[in-house]
């Protein structure tokens, strides 16, 4: 049997690329430069399986490719708001993602952002590196205590639950959440969590608000000027989910005016084009989308794509089939 022709959109961890080379007639992206839409369209005409990642807009235009040879799209990443699933389905494609394997690392980054924003540790390091430290004093860089505070979750899926585990069992935090599809009572009891009826209720009652809902049309600017104003002025917003869940202008204004105390952000609206106004804000902790960026996790994500592709090739239903 001839090998499947596979095209990968970006560079992947070396050991996963080695497996790809062994099993498939694969075209890797050694330059690691993002593919244009035209290049993705061409890829769909030239390969049996296309393996994009969370920064590739596999939209209706890309999916209108003619001729279309691809039958399988294996996304490297859990989020799939960059793929038009309806258009993919209409063209008879199978699409998969990589859930579970990045849950812990993403929750670790969310917790890192929370601690960094609250305790002003980025500011502290900048201060030290600028050679500005004159020594310990009782009022230097006073920050916000984390232990025992209330953490509000917007969305209570896998990553939120992993964050709740760290926050509740590690830092004695009270967990409240809003989610139209709440987890089981057993999960809720594990964190002694309280379900709120609305986003506003979470925002008004939290010392820290952490976003864990998927990106996409339904959640676009879910947090906006009006509801951000419901947050306590001492509270922090943490976003490790998707940038466009929050209205940039509203967030920047809230951070500038002190309507909220600070933010920890791993994702940005329009990334990688960062709104330069963020760079001026001392009370914003900014990371370049590092949620899943540990060697172990990125290898696991690649292997999960391979597992899905192998199932597809064998005529089985891949475990992470989206459509
Ligand atoms: C994903 O997989 O969707 C993440 O954003 C990558 O870290």
PDB file of C-alpha atoms and ligand atoms in Angstrom, residues 54 77-79 102 242 289 292 301, ligand 1:
ATOM      1  CA  UNK A  54      -4.080  26.913  16.046  1.00  0.00           C
ATOM      2  CA  UNK A  77      -4.014  21.966  19.289  1.00  0.00           C
ATOM      3  CA  UNK A  78      -7.221  21.684  21.258  1.00  0.00           C
ATOM      4  CA  UNK A  79      -8.822  24.983  20.140  1.00  0.00           C
ATOM      5  CA  UNK A 102      -2.353  20.001  27.234  1.00  0.00           C
ATOM      6  CA  UNK A 242      -8.540  32.970  23.400  1.00  0.00           C
ATOM      7  CA  UNK A 289       0.721  32.116  24.029  1.00  0.00           C
ATOM      8  CA  UNK A 292       0.910  24.246  26.139  1.00  0.00           C
ATOM      9  CA  UNK A 301       0.050  16.875  21.088  1.00  0.00           C
TER      10      UNK A 301
HETATM   11  C1  LIG B   1      -4.590  25.151  21.830  1.00  0.00           C
HETATM   12  O1  LIG B   1      -4.188  23.997  21.665  1.00  0.00           O
HETATM   13  O2  LIG B   1      -5.667  25.530  21.424  1.00  0.00           O
HETATM   14  C2  LIG B   1      -3.728  26.074  22.589  1.00  0.00           C
HETATM   15  O3  LIG B   1      -4.131  27.378  22.510  1.00  0.00           O
HETATM   16  C3  LIG B   1      -2.279  25.919  22.204  1.00  0.00           C
HETATM   17  O4  LIG B   1      -1.562  26.160  23.386  1.00  0.00           O
END
